[in-house]
Amino acid sequence: MLTFKEFAEFCSSLEKISSTLEITAKIASFLRKIDDDSDLYNVVLFLMGKVYPSWDERELGIGIGLLYEALKIATGVEKSKIENLLRETGDLGIVAETLIRKKKQLTLFQEELTIRKVREIFDEISSLTGEGSQKRKVKLLVDLYIASTPIEARYLTRLILGEMRLGVGEGIIRDAIAKAWGISSELVERAYMITNDFGRVAIVAKNEGRKGLEKLKIQLHIPVKMMLAQVAESIDSAIREMKKVGVEWKFDGTRVQIHWGNGKVTIYSRRLENVTSALPEIVDEVKKVVKGEVILDGEAVAIKDGRPMPFQHILRRFRRKHEIGKMLEKIPIKVYLFDILYINGEEIIDKPLKERRAILESIVEKSEKITVADQVVTDSVEKVEEIYNQALDAGHEGVMMKNLNSPYIPGKRGKNWLKLKPVMENLDLVVVGGEWGEGKRSHLISSFELACRDEYGRLLRVGKVATGFTDDELEELTELFKPLIEYQEGKVIKFRPYYVFEVAYQEIQKSPKYESGFALRFPRFIRLREDKSIEEADTIERIAKLYESQFKSKRL
Ligand code: AMP
């Protein structure tokens, strides 16, 4: 049986390597040496900083506050001191290690932690709910810390926080499993897309090899990675490539995968989180209007007076775990189904789209809350344009053009689905604040707070941008912005407004979070507009207009 110490020491050895090839090879040989299936399962997940696969509803529910509390009790060190240490190192794992090291000099005896024991405690922690559960969690954490050596404390802490800082992501785990048992990475990838659980994939690879992985099938109530779309270059080129296209509206909502069978309905979000409890009326409706045991793919749209409501409303519904009744009235949801992956024990992802659609149409009885998305098959550019304009007029995003002969390829962003939507114009915004990065980026300012202007020249915040920068750009920007720091509190910085960033984004949302009343969805740094002064930055009026234009007719 594997001890947690062996695992922790292995993790520590990985931290010294920077070559991904070498990391992959080391993980492969480590995995190969594990006999026990459950140890293998846990190690694979733990290496990625996961305790459960993403679709599993269980979660530890341990925030930084509980960790402070547990560390304080286990080591007798005050919270303020722990916070100071964290500020210095930027890594609670290292802090825990340091504290436990100091404390351990006094401890004589301790029982060895095994991987299995850690799993048992995690499972117990995640099963706790309701009154007294926080206390019990802290108690279990304290036991864990007391039983750990310094190095174990480092990785336990990081694992609980979901951040191992080993640079081991899904790609490395996939390649390591492939290498460990001499299987192609493509096959391991496919098995993962179907099971969404690298732990399970590793066990099958170890015990049954290539043949076992090939046999893995989609299962009811275990989510499958969703097929994704690429951006269409033009309607013309899409039709040239596919001959005939299946055109559907690109609905402005959020993706749902619905599993119905064995008497229950489970609904997963695009990130494969279980969102069933947020959508009780859809669960009931599926039971009423869908025939057979099936896995369906579609888009859930929040609709009011026949028009889609801004995207954020539906996300709010997903986050909501309580008072669902009230939300039902405020945010009615309609699901548009556009694909089917499985029916009555049979996986049908390899059938061409036109056959899958025929099956889909035959098993769904159209209702107010659930319907099969209309699809028009055409080779006419004008027809696609017409549908595109209808979709925008109805407040949706654009259209999807789909290859009627294509299989459903889980997790694939391929050429068989092409999306066409208006591109939002970039905004030029004033940088008013920022935040220091974490870990390797702790010496860099790695996110920037942005603001627009109002008619009086006041600056109103609209969001933060933390993507779209190269490391070199961040170095440069950090140097550039350092002299503008007005004050800092922890990692948060306030700048004297001076520079303007050009940012791209996907959507403008209404938001109470910022004083502008708006927030940018997925903002992305494009460039520093040194040529623009802050007086030339975009105004709140322009943002309000762009916001409105998202719901009216959007044009290319
Ligand atoms: P994007 O998020 O821009 O990459 O576009 C892909 C997303 O569009 C999918 O994940 C779905 O959530 C959404 N979508 C809306 N309507 C459709 C449709 N008719 N077919 C496929 N995806 C759709």
Coordinates of C-alpha atoms in Angstrom, one line a residue, residues 1 11 120 183 218 221 308 333 399 527:
M1 CA 0.0 0.0 0.0
C11 CA 5.7 15.2 -6.0
E120 CA -11.0 8.0 3.5
I183 CA -0.9 2.6 -25.4
I218 CA -20.5 6.1 -22.9
H221 CA -25.2 9.5 -15.7
P308 CA -33.4 35.4 -24.3
I333 CA -35.7 28.3 -18.9
V399 CA -25.8 30.5 -36.3
R527 CA -2.4 45.9 -26.5

